[in-house]
Structures are given as structure tokens and as C-alpha cells.
Tab-separated table of C-alpha atoms in Angstrom:
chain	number	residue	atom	x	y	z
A	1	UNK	CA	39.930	-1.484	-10.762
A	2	UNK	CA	37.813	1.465	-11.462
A	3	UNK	CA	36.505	1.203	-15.508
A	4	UNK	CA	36.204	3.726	-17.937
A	5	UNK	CA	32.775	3.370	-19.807
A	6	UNK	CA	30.870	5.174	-22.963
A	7	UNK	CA	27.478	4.799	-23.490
A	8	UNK	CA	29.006	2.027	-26.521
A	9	UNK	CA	30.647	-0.774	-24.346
A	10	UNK	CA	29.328	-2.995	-21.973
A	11	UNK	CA	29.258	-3.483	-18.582
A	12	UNK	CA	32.080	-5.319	-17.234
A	13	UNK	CA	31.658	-7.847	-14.193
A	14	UNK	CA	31.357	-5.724	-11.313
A	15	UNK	CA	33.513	-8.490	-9.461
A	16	UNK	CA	36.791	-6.701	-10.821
A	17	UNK	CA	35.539	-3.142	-10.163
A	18	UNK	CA	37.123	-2.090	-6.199
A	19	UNK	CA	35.793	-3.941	-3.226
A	20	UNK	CA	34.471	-0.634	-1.977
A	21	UNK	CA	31.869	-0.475	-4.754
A	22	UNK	CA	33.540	2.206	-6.589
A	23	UNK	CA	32.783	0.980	-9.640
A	24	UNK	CA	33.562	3.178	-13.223
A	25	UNK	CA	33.209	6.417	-14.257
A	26	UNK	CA	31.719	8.000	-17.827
A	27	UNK	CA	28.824	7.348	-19.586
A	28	UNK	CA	25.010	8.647	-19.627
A	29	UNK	CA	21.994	7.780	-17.432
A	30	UNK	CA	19.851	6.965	-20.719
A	31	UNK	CA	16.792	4.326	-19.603
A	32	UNK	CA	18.916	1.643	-21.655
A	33	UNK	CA	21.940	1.727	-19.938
A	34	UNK	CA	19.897	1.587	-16.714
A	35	UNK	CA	17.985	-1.778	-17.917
A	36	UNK	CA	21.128	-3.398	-18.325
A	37	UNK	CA	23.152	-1.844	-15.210
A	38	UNK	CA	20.271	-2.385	-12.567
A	39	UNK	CA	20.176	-6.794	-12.496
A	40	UNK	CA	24.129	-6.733	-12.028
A	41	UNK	CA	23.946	-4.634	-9.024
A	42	UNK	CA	25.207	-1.480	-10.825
A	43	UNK	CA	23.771	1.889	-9.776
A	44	UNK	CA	24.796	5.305	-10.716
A	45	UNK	CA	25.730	7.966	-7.509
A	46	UNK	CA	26.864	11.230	-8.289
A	47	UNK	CA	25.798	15.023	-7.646
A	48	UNK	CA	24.206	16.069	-10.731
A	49	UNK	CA	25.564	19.744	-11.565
A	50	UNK	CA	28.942	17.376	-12.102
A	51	UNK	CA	30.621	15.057	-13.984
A	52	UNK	CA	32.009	12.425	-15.296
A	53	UNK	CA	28.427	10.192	-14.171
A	54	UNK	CA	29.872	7.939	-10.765
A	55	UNK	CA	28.943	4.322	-10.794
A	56	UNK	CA	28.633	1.931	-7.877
A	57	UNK	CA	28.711	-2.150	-7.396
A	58	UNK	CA	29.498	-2.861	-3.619
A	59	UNK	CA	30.319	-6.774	-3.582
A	60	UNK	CA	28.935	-7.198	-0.328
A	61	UNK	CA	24.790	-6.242	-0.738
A	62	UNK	CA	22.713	-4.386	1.995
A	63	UNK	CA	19.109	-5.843	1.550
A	64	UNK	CA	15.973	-6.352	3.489
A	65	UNK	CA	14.444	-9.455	3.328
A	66	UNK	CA	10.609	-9.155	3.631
A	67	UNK	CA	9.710	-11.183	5.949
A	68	UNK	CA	12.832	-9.925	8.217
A	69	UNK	CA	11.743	-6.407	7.825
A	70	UNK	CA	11.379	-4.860	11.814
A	71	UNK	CA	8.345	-3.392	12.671
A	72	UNK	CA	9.036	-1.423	15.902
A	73	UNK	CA	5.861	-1.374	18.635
A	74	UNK	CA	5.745	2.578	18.133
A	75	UNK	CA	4.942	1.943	13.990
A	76	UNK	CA	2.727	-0.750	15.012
A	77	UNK	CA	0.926	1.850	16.652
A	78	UNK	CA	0.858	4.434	14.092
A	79	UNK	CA	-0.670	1.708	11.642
A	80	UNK	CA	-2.865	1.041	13.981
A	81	UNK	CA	-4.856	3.947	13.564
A	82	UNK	CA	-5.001	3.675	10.311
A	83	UNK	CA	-4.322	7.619	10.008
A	84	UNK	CA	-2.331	7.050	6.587
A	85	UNK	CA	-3.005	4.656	3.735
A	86	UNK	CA	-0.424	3.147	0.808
A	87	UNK	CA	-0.612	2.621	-2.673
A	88	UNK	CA	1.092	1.371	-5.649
A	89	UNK	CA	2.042	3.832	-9.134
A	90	UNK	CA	-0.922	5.988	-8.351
A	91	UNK	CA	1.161	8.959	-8.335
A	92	UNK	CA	5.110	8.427	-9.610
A	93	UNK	CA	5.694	11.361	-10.793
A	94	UNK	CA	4.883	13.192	-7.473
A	95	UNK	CA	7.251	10.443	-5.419
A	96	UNK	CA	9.698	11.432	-7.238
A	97	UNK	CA	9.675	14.976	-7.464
A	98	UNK	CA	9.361	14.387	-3.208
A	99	UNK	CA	12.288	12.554	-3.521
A	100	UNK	CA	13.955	14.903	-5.174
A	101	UNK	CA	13.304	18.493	-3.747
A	102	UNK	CA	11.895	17.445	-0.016
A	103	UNK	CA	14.138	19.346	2.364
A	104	UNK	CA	15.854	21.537	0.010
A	105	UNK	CA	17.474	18.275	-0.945
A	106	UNK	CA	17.849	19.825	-5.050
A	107	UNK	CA	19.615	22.816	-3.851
A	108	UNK	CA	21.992	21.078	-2.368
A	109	UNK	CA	25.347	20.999	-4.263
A	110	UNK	CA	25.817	17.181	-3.519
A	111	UNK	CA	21.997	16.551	-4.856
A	112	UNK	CA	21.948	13.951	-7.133
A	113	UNK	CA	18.760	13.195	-8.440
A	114	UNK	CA	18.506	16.364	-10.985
A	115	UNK	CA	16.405	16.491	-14.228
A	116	UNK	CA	18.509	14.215	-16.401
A	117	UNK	CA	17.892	11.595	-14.141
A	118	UNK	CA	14.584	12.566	-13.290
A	119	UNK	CA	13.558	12.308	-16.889
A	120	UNK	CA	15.394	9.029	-16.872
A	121	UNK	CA	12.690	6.949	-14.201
A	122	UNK	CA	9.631	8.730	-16.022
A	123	UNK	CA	10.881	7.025	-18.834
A	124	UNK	CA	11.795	3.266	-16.870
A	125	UNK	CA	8.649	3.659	-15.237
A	126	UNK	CA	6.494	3.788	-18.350
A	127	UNK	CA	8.378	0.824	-19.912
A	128	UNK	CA	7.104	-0.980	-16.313
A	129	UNK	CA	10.955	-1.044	-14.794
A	130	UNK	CA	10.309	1.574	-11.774
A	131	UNK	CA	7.825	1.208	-9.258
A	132	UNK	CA	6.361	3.754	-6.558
A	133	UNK	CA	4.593	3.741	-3.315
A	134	UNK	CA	2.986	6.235	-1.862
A	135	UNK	CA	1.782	7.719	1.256
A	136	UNK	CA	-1.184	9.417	1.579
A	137	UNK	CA	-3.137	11.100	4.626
A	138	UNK	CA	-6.466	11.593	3.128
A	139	UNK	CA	-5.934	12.867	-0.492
A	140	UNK	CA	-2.224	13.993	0.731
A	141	UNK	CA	0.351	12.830	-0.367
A	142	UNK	CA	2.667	12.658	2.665
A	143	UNK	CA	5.662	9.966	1.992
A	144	UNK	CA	6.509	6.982	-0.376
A	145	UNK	CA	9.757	5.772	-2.097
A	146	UNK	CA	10.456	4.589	-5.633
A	147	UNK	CA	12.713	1.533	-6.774
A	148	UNK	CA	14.002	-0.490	-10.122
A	149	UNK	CA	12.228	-3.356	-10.090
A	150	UNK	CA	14.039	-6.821	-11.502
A	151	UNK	CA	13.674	-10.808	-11.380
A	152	UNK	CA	12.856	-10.818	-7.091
A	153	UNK	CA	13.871	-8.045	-6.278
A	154	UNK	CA	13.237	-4.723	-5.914
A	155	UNK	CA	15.608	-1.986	-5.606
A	156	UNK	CA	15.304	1.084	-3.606
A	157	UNK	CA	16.794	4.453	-5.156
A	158	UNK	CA	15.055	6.940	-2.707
A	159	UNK	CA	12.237	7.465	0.072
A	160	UNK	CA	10.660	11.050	1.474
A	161	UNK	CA	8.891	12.085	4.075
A	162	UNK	CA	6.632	14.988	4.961
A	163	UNK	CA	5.469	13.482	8.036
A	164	UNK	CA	7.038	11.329	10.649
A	165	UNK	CA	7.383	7.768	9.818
A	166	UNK	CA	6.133	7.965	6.121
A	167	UNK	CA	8.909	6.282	4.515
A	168	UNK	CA	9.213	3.849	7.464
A	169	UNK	CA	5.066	3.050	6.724
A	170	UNK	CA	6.050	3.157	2.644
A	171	UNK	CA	8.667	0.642	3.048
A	172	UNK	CA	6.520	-1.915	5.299
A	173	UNK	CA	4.226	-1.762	2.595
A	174	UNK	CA	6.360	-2.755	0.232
A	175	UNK	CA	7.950	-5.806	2.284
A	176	UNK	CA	4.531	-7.140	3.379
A	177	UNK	CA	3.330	-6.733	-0.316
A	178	UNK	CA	6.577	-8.970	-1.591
A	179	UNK	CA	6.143	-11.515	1.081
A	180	UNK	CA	2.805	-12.100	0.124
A	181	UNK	CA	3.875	-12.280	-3.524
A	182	UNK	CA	6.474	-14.633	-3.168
A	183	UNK	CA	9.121	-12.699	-0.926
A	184	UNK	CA	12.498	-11.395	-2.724
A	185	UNK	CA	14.952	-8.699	-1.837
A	186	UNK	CA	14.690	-5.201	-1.137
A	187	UNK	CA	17.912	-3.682	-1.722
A	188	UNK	CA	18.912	-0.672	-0.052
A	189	UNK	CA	22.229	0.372	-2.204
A	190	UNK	CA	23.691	1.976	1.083
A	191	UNK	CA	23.810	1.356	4.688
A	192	UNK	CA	22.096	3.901	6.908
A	193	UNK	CA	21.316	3.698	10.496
A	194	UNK	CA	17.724	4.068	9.269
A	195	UNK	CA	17.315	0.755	7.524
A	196	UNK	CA	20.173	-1.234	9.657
A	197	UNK	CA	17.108	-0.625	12.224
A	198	UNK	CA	14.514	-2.062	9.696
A	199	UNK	CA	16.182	-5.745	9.441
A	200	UNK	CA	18.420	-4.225	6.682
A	201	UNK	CA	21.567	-6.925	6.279
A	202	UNK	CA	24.658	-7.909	4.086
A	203	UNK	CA	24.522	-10.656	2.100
A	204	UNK	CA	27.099	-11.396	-1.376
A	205	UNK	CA	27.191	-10.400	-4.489
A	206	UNK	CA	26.149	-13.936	-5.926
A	207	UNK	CA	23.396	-14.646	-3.436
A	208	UNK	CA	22.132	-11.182	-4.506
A	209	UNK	CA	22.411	-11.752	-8.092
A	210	UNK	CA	19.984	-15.308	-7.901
A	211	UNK	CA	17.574	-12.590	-7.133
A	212	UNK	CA	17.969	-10.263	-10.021
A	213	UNK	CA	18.607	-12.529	-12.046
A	214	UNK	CA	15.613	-14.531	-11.631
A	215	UNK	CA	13.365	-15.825	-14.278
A	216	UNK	CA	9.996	-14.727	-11.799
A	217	UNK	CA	9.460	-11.195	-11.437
A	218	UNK	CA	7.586	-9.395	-8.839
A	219	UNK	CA	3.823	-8.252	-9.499
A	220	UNK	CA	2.643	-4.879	-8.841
């Protein structure tokens, strides 16, 4: 079943949206439906310059596990020599305008994180819902990723790169900071080759929701 929503209803149980995550169609991007979308595993996906707004709630979760996450011998290397250094919120508004244009990516016509939705995280991130790392060489910024943040777990909306391996060194960050916190989930939204590499795997809907859902929350 694919739903019809307004920005007035509620979010039905994702379990009776399609198996293929294709969840419903309609409503806005506004920071409040986002609160309340984000802990049942609901995510919007959809090229901006269109609608109706596409939303997604795969039943079967792609996820890192921190203390799973692969480090390959070549990264090892490249944080080795300490040539780059991480960091937490010190610049969110830069990750995501990376995340957004790097590439071309926002002239695209399937580009999807335009200014509605940019507008959208500035806001989640001042109420302390979205979360950014960063990548810097120096005083340049050169990678990081940004995520919704909820109960264990933390999950990923988009990563950039202006040199190799920044996202890869942005991510390891973020696992090695959660499994010294605790541990939790990262969840990726979508398989890639990319993170299937990292230790990326599927677990269920329920299993993913006793993270979400969780009364402890990761600190930052």
C-alpha cells in the first residue's frame, strides 16, 4: 500500500506501506513532520524541482554497526598520517551546503536536497535533532556527512567529499565516536557498494526500531 498523507494526519505504520520501501506520497518537509517521521524509519526521497514530496520505509534496514564498521589497511594508512582531522557541529551549515552542491550534484534534475529541505536541517539542527561531522585539512574543510539523530541511532542523510576518502574518514569518526558512547546504529537509508564495503548490513524493521526508539540517546 502506498498512503496518501497531508501535513494533518499521522503517520501510518510503515509495516503496511510496500515491501520495497515505497512508502506515501504528499505532504511537506516542515522540521515537525521530520521529528515524528525519522524514529519510525520514515525518510523523505524525491528530486526537489518536483512533486508530490516521495516518502520511503524499507522493512528490511541497511545499518552499520559501530563496532562492525571496516577499516580497510589503505584508510588505516591515510589516518595514520594524521593529514586530516574530524569534528563534531563546528561547521553544519557548510556540510550541508557540500552535500548539496559538491559535484554539480544541485544542478542535477534528480537533486534532491534543494532549499526547502535545506532550510528544513538548519532548523532540526538548532532544535539539537541533526548532527554533522566534518573534515578538515588544516582550516579546510574537505569532507563530512550529516545525519538525524534519535534514541541509538544515528541516521545518515548525506556525505561529500573534496578529497579522496573524506567521507570514508567522516564516517569512521562517527562509528568509533558511538562505540565509545555506548554503540547504536548508523543507518544508511540505501545500499551502495560504498558502505556494503564499510560493514554496512540488513537487519529488520523491529530490531531497527529498539534503536530509535530507545529511551538513551546518543551524546555529541
Amino acid at each position: 500500500m502506498i498512503f496518501q498523507l497531508d501535513n494533518t494526519t499521522e503517520f501510518p505504520d510503515p509495516r503496511y506501506g510496500n515491501a520495497d520501501g515505497f512508502y506515501a506520497v504528499g505532504g511537506e518537509v516542515t522540521p515537525e513532520r521530520l521529528v515524528k517521521a525519522y524514529p519510525m524509519g520514515i525518510f523523505p526521497y524525491f528530486a526537489f524541482r518536483y512533486r508530490p514530496i516521495i516518502w520511503w520505509a524499507p522493512q528490511e534496514r541497511f545499518v552499520i554497526f559501530p563496532n562492525e564498521i571496516h577499516v580497510s589497511h589503505s584508510m588505516r594508512n591515510l589516518m595514520n598520517k594524521k593529514k586530516f582531522h574530524c569534528t563534531f557541529n563546528e561547521s553544519f551549515p557548510d556540510v550541508l551546503a557540500g552535500c548539496a552542491d559538491t559535484d554539480g550534484r544541485l544542478e542535477e534534475d534528480n537533486a534532491w536536497l534543494g532549499p526547502e529541505l535545506l532550510d528544513t536541517w538548519m532548523e532540526l539542527h538548532d532544535m539539537g535533532h541533526a548532527v554533522s561531522v566534518e573534515v578538515w585539512e588544516d582550516d579546510d574543510l574537505v569532507g563530512g556527512l550529516y545525519g538525524f539523530v534519535c534514541g541509538r541511532a544515528f541516521i545518515g542523510d548525506s556525505m561529500f567529499s573534496l578529497e579522496p576518502s573524506a567521507s570514508k574518514l567522516a564516517l569512521i569518526h562517527l562509528a568509533r565516536h558511538m562505540q565509545a558512547h555506548g554503540g547504536g546504529i548508523i543507518d544508511c537509508q540505501l545500499e551502495t557498494p560504498h558502505l556494503k564495503s564499510m560493514g554496512a548490513r540488513y537487519i529488520s524493521y523491529d530490531d531497527y526500531l529498539n534503536f530509535t526508539k530507545s529511551s538513551e540517546r546518543i551524546l555529541f
